[in-house]
Coordinates of C-alpha atoms in Angstrom, one line a residue:
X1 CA 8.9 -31.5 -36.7
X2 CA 7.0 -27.9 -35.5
X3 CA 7.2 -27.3 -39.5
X4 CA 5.7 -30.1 -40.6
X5 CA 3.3 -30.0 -37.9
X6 CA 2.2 -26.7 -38.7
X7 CA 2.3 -27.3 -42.5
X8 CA -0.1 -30.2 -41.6
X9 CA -2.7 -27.9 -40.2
X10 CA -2.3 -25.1 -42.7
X11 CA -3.2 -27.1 -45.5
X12 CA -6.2 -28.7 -43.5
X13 CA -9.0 -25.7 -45.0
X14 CA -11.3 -26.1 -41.8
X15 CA -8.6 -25.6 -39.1
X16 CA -6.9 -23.1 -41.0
X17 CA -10.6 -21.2 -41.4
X18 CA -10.5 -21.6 -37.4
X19 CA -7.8 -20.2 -36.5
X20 CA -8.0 -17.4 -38.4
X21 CA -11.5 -16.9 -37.4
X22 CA -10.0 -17.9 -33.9
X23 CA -7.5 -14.7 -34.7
X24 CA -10.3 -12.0 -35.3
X25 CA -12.7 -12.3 -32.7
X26 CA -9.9 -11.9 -30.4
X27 CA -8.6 -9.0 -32.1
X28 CA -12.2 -7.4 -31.5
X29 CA -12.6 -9.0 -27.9
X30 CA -9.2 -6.9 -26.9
X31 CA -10.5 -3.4 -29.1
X32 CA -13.5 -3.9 -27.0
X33 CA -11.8 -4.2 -23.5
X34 CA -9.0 -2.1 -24.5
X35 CA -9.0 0.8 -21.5
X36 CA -7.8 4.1 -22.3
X37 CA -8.9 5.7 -18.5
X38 CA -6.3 7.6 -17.2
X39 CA -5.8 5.4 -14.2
X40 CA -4.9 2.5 -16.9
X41 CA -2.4 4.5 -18.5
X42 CA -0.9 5.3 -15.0
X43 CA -0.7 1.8 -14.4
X44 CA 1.0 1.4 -17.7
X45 CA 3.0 3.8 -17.5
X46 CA 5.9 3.1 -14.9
X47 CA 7.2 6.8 -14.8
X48 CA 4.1 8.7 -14.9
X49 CA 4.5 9.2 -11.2
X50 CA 8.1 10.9 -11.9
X51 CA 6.9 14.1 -13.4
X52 CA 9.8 13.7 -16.1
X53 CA 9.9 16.0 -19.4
X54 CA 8.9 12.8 -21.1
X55 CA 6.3 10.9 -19.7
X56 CA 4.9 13.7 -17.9
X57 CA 3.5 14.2 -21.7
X58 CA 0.1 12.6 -22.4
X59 CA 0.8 12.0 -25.3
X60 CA 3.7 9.7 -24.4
X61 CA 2.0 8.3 -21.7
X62 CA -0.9 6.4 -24.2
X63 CA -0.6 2.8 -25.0
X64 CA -0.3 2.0 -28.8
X65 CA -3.0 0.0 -29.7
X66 CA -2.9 -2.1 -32.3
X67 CA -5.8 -3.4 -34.6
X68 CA -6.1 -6.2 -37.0
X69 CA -8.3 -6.4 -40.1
X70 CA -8.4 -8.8 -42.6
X71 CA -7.7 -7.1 -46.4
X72 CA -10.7 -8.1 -47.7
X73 CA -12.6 -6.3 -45.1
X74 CA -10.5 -3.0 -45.7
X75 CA -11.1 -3.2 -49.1
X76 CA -14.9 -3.8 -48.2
X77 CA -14.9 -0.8 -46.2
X78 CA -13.1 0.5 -48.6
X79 CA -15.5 0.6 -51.2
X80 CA -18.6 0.9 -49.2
X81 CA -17.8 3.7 -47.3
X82 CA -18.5 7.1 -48.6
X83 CA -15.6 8.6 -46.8
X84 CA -13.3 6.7 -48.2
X85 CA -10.2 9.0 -48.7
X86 CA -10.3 8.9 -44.9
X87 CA -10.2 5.3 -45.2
X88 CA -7.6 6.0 -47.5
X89 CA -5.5 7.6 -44.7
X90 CA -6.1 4.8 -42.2
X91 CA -4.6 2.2 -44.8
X92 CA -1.5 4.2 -44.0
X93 CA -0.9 5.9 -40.3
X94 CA -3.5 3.2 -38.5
X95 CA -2.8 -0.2 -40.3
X96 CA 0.6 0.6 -42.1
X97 CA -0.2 -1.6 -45.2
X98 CA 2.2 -2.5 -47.9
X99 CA 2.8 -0.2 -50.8
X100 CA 1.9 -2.8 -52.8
X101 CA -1.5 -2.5 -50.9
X102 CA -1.7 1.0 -50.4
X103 CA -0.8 2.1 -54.0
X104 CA -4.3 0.6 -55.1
X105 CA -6.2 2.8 -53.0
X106 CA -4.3 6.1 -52.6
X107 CA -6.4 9.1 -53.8
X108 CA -4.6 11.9 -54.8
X109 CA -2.8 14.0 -52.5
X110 CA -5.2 17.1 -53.8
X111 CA -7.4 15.8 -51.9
X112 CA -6.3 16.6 -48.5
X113 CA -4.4 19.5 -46.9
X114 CA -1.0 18.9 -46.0
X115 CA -1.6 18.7 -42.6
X116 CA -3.7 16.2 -43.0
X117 CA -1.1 14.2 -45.1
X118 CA 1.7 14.8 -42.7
X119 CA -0.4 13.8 -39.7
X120 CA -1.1 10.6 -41.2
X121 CA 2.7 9.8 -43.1
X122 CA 4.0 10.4 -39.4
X123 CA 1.7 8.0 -37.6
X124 CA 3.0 5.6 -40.5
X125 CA 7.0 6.0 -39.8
X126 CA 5.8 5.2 -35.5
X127 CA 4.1 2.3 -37.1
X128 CA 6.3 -1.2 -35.7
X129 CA 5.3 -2.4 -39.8
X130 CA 6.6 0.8 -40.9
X131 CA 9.3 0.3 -43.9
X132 CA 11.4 2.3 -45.5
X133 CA 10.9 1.6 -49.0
X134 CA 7.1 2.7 -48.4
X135 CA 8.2 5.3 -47.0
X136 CA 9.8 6.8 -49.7
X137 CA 7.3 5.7 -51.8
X138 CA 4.7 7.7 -49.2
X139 CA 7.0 11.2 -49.5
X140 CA 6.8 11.3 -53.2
X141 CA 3.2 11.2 -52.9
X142 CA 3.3 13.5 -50.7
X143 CA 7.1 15.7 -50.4
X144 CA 5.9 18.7 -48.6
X145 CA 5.8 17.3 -44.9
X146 CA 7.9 18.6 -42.3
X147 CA 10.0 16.8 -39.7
X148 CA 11.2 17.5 -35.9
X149 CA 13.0 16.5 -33.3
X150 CA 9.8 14.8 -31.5
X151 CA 9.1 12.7 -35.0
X152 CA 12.5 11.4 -34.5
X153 CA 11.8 10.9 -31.2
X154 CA 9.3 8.4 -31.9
X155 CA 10.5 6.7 -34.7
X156 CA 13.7 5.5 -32.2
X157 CA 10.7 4.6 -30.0
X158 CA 9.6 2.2 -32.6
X159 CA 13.0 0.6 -33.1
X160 CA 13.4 1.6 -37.3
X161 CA 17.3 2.6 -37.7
X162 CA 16.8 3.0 -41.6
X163 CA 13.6 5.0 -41.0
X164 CA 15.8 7.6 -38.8
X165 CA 18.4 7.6 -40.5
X166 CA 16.6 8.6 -43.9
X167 CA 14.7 11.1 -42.1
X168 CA 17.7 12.9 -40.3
X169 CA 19.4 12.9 -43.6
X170 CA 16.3 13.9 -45.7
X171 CA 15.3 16.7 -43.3
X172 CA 19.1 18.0 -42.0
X173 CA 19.4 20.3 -39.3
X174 CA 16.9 18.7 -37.0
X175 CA 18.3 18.0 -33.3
X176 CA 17.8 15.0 -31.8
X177 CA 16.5 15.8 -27.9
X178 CA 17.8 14.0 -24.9
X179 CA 14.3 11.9 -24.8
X180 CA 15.0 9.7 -27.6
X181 CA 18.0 8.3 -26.3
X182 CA 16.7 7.6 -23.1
X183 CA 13.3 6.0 -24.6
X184 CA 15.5 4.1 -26.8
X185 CA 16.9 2.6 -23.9
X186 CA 13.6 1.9 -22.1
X187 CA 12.4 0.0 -25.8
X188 CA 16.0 -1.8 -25.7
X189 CA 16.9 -0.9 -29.2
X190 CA 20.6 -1.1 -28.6
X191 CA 21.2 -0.4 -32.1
X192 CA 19.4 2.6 -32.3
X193 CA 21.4 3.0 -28.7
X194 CA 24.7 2.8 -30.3
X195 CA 24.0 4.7 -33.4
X196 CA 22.5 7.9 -31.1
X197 CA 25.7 7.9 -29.1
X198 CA 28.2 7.4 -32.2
X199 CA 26.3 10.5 -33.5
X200 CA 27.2 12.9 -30.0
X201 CA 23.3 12.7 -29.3
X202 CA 22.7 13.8 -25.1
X203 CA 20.5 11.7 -23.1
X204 CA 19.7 11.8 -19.1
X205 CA 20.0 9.5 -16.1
X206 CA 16.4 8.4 -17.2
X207 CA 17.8 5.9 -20.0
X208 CA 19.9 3.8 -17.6
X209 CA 16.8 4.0 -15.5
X210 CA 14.3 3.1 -17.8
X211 CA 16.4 0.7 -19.4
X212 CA 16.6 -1.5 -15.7
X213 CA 13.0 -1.0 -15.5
X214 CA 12.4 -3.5 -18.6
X215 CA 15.4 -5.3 -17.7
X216 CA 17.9 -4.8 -21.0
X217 CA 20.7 -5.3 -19.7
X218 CA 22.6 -5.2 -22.9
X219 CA 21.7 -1.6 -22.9
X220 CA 22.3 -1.0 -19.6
X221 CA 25.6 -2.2 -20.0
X222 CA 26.5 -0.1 -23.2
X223 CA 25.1 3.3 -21.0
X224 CA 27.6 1.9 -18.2
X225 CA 30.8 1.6 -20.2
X226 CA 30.1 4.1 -22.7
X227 CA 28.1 6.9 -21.7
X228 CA 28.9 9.6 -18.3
X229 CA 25.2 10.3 -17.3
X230 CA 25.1 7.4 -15.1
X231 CA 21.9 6.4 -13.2
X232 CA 20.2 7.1 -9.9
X233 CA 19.1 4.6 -7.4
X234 CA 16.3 4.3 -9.1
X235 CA 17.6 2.2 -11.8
X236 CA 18.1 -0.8 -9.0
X237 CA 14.9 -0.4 -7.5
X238 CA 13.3 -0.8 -10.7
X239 CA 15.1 -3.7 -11.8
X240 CA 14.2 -5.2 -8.2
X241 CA 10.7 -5.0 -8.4
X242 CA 10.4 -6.2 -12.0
X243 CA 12.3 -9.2 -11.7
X244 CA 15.7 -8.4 -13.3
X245 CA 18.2 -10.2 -11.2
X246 CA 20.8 -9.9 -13.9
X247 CA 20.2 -6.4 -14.2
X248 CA 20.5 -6.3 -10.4
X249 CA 23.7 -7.7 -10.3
X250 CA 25.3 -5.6 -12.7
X251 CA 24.6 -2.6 -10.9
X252 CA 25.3 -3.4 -7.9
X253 CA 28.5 -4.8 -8.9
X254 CA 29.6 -1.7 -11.0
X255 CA 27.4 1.0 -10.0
X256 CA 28.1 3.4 -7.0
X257 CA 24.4 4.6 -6.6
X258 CA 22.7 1.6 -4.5
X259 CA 18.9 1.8 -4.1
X260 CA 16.8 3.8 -2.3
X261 CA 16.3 2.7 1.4
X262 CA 14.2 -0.3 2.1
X263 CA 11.5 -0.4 -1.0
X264 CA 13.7 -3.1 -3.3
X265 CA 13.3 -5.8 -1.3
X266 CA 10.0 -4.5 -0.2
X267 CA 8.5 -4.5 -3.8
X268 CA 10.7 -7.5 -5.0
X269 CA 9.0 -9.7 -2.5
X270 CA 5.6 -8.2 -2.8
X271 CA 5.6 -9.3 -6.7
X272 CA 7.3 -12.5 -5.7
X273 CA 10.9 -12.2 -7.3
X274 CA 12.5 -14.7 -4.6
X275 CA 15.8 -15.2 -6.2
X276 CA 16.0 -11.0 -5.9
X277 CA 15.0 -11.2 -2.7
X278 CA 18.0 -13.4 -1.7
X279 CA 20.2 -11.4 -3.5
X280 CA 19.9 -8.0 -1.5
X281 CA 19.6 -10.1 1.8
X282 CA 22.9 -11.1 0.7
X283 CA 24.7 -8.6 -1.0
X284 CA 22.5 -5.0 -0.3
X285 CA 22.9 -3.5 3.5
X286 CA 19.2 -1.7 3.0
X287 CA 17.2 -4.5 3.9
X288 CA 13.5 -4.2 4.4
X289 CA 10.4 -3.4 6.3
X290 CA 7.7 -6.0 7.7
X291 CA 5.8 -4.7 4.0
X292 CA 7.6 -7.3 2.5
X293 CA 5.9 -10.4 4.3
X294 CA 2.8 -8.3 4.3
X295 CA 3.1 -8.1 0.4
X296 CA 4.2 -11.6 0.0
X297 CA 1.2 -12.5 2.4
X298 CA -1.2 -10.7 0.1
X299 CA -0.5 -11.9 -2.9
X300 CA 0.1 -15.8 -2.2
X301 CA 4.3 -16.0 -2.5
X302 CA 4.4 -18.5 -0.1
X303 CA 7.9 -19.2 -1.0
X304 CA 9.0 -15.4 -0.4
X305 CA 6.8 -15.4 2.7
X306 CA 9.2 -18.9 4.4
X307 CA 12.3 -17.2 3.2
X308 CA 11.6 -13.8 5.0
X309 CA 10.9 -15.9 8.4
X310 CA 14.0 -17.6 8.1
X311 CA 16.0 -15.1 6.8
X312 CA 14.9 -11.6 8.1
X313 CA 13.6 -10.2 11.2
X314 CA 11.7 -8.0 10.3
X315 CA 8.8 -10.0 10.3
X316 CA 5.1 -9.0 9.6
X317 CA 2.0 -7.1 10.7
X318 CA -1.6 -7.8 11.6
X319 CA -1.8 -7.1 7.5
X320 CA 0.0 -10.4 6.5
X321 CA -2.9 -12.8 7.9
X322 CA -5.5 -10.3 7.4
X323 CA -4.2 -9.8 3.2
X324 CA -3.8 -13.6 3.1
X325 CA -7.2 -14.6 4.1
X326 CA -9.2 -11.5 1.8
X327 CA -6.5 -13.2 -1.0
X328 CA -6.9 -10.8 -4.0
X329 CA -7.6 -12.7 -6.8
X330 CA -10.6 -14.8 -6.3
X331 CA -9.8 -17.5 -8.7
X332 CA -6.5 -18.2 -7.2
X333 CA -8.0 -18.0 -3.2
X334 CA -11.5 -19.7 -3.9
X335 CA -9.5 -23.0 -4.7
X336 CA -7.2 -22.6 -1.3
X337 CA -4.5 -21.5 -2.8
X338 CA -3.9 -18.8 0.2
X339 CA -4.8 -20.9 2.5
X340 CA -1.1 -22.6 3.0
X341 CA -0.2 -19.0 3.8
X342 CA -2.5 -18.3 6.2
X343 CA -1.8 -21.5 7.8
X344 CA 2.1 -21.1 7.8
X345 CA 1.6 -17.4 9.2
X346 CA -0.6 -18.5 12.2
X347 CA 1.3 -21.7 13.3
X348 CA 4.9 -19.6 12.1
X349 CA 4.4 -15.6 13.1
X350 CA 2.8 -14.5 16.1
X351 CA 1.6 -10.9 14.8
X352 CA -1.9 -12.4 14.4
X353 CA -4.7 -10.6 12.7
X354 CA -8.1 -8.8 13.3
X355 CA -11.5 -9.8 12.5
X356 CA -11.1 -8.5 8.8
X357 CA -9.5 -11.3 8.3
X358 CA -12.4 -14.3 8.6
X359 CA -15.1 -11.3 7.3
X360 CA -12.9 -10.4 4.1
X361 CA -12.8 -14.4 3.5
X362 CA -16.6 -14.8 4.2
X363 CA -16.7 -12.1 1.9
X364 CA -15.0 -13.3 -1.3
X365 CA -16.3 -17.0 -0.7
X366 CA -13.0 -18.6 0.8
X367 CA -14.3 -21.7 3.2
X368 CA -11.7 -23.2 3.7
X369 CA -10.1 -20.1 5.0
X370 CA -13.1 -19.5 7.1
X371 CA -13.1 -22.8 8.4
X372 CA -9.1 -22.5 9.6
X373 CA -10.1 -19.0 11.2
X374 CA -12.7 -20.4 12.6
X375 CA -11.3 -23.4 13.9
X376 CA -8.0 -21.8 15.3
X377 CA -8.2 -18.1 15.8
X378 CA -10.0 -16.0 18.2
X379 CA -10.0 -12.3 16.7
X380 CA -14.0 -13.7 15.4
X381 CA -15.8 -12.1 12.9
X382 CA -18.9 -9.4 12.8
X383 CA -21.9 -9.3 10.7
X384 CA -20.3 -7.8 7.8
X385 CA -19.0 -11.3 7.5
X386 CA -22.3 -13.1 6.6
X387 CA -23.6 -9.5 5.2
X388 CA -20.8 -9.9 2.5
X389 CA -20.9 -13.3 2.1
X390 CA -24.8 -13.1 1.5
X391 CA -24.4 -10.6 -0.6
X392 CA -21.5 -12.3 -3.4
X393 CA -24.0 -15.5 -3.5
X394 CA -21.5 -17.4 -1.0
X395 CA -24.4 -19.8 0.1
X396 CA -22.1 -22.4 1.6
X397 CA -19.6 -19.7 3.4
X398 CA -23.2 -18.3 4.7
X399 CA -24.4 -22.2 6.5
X400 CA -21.4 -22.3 7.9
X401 CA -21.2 -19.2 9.5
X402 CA -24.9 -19.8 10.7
X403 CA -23.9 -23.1 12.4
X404 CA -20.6 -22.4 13.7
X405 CA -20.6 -18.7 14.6
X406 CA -23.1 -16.4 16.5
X407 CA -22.6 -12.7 15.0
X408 CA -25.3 -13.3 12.5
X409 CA -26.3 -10.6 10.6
X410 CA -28.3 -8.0 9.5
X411 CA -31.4 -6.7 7.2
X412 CA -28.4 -6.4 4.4
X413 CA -27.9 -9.8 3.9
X414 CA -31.2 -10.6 3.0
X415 CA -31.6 -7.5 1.1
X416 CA -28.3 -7.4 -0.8
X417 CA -28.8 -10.8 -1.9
X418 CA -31.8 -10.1 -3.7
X419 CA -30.9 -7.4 -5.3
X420 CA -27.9 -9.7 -6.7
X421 CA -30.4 -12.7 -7.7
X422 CA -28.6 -15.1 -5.3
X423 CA -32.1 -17.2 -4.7
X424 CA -30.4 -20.1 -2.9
X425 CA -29.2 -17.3 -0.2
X426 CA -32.4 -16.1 -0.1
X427 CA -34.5 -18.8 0.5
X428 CA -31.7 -19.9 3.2
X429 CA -31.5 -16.5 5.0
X430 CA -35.8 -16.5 5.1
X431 CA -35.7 -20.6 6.1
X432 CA -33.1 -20.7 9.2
X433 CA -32.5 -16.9 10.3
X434 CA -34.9 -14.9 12.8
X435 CA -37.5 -13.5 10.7
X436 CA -37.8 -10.2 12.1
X437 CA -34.2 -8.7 11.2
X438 CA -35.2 -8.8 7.5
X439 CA -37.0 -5.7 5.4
X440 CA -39.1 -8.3 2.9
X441 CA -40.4 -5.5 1.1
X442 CA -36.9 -4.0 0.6
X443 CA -35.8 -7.0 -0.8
X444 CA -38.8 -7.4 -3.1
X445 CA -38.0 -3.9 -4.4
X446 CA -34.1 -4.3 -4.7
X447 CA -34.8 -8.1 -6.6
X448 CA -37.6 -6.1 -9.2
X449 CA -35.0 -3.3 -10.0
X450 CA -32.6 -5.8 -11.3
X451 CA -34.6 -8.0 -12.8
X452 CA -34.9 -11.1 -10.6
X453 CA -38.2 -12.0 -11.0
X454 CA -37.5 -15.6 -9.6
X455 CA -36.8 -13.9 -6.2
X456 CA -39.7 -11.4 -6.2
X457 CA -42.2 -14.2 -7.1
X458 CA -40.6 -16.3 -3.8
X459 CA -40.7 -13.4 -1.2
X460 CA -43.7 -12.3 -2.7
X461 CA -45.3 -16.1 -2.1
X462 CA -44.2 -16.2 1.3
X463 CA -45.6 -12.7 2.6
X464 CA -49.1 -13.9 1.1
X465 CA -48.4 -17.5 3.3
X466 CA -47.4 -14.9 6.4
X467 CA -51.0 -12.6 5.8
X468 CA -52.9 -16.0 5.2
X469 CA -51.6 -17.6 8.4
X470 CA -52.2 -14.2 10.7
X471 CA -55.8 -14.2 9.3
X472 CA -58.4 -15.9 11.9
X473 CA -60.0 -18.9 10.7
X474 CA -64.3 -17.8 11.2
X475 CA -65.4 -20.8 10.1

């Protein structure tokens, strides 16, 4: 039926012209947002806080990004461009075309050094499109590249058996390191796993480790029975905060190492992985710390959050409420979704929670959050509360502090609201609020430096209407 279906809308020539067109602008839309900081590739990268041999590597640590282009357009660029043996290149390391495609549009290998021509047949054998008949075909284009151990490396890294194979045969004499075993593992390439360790390659601890992290157990498995490097506690821990509960259970049914104090159930409830949760309150002796209602709090695992109260005693800090009411993820909390959480922690826990809590609320627009505060807590707010809300546009979050609460605010509000363009604020902060806490001018200037001519031409109105009514009527 899914076959039909799709045939059905591949023959239709509009739809197909859609998604295809559908296809390419979100190829660009991800090049464009694609962020190669290096506190994105920390966050990508798991280990990077390890210091390993491996990922301690920059190199190792970058994301592969991959990019699509129609042919016709490679072709175009092809032929327009006046560099185009570069573009020559690219059709092979960056896009890993077809030999059928390549062949077309492969200069000849005078043309570039051998560097150059290495650099580029290596990108290609790393490529997840790679093959091996264009391989081959690539080398006698080109025979006089070297290999090494970190090529090999790689290429295990990118799951091609044949591709390794060829080349450790092609190029003997080439030791393969202890790394790509154990970023085999991480990948879950159990073949490339099994053929490593049939031919007496070393690996480390790191491969069971890594290998938990993504949650392969098949290779985890094969490591266990098969291999004597073993793991270290971290290889739990990982599995625990990502989610692997069959990982979990393996090790801690035929692994000796455990995990490492408290931070498994810690992190496994923070990222919501319940059914790990119940596992090491039933099976682990670690336990946790109140960081794991605090986490749960924060980021809106109500379920994790009711199974902690019933089943731990560890309980929860200030943090929980505080964390619930901020939220973290606007969309999520601006619809109440952390409200049942900060409801179930006030009428549940008796940790409470500071003012933060109703100002971090006011702050990211939460009403109904601010309401609850408001209606059954007495830790109050301060004036960062309207400040912020002012500020983030919040107009309705901003009347209701006005009517219900007394801290007010400050010359911020009115200021930081123009300089956002939130006009509705504006007009409500210069209406209903004492006039003399606000810096007119100061807004006038902060509005005119962003553009927001709407509220410069308002305040601006209203200062003349002030001067006009201060001037004496002579006549």
């Amino acid at each position: 039926m899914e076959t039909l279906l799709f045939f059905n809308v591949f023959k239709n020539q509009f739809l197909r012209f859609k998604l295809f067109k559908s296809v390419h602008d979100i190829s660009i839309i991800e090049y464009n947002s694609f962020d190669y900081t290096e506190s994105n590739r920390i966050q990508l990268n798991p280990f990077s806080f390890n210091n390993n041999y491996y990922f301690a590597n920059e190199k190792h640590q970058e994301v592969r990004r991959l990019d699509f282009i129609k042919g016709r357009d490679l072709i175009k660029q092809h032929s327009s461009n006046n560099n185009n043996d570069q573009r020559s290149l690219e059709l092979i390391g960056k896009y890993a075309m077809p030999w059928s495609f390549i062949k077309h549009y492969l200069p000849s290998k005078d043309r570039f050094d051998s560097t150059t021509r290495e650099k580029a047949i290596k990108r290609y054998c790393t490529h997840p499109n790679a093959t091996l008949g264009c391989l081959r075909r690539l080398l006698d284009w080109s025979p006089d590249i070297n290999a090494d151990a970190e090529l090999l490396a790689d290429v295990a890294k990118a799951g091609h058996l044949d591709i390794l194979m060829f080349l450790q045969g092609r190029f003997q004499g080439i030791e393969v390191s202890p790394k790509a075993m154990d970023i085999t593992a991480f990948h879950g390439h159990l073949h490339i796993l099994e053929y490593l360790h049939s031919s007496d390659n070393d690996c480390t601890k790191n491969a069971m480790d890594w290998a938990a992290f993504n949650g392969h157990l098949d290779c985890v498995a094969f490591l266990h029975f098969n291999r004597t490097e073993g793991c270290s506690q971290l290889a739990l821990e990982y599995a625990a905060i990502n989610g692997h509960l069959s990982v979990v259970e393996f090790l801690d049914k035929n692994r000796t190492e455990g995990c490492n104090y408290v931070n498994s159930m810690d992190y496994a409830a923070s990222n919501g992985h319940l059914p790990i949760v119940d596992y090491l309150n039933h099976n682990r002796s670690e336990g946790c710390t109140v960081q794991a209602m605090d986490g749960a709090s924060k980021n809106n695992h109500m379920d994790v959050v009711e199974y902690l109260h019933f089943n731990r005693t560890e309980g929860c800090s200030i943090n929980a409420l505080d964390s619930a009411a901020e939220g973290g993820h606007i969309e999520i909390a601006s619809e109440g979704g952390y409200l049942p959480i900060v409801e179930y922690l006030h009428f549940n826990r008796n940790e409470g929670c500071t003012h933060n809590a109703l100002d971090n609320a006011s702050k990211y627009g939460f009403l109904p959050i601010v309401i609850f505060l408001n209606e059954h807590r007495t830790e109050g707010a301060t004036v960062q509360a309207m400040d912020e809300a002012s500020a983030n546009g919040h107009i309705e979050v901003v009347q209701y502090l006005k009517r219900y609460r007394h801290e007010g605010c400050t010359e911020k509000a009115m200021t930081m609201a123009a300089q956002n363009g939130h006009l509705p604020v504006v007009k409500f902060l210069r209406e209903e609020l004492v006039q003399e806490i606000f810096d007119l001018e100061a807004a006038i200037r902060a509005a005119n430096q962003n553009g927001h001519q709407s509220i410069v031409h308002y305040l601006q109105h209203d200062i003349e209407q002030d001067l006009d009514e201060e001037q004496p009527n002579i006549w």
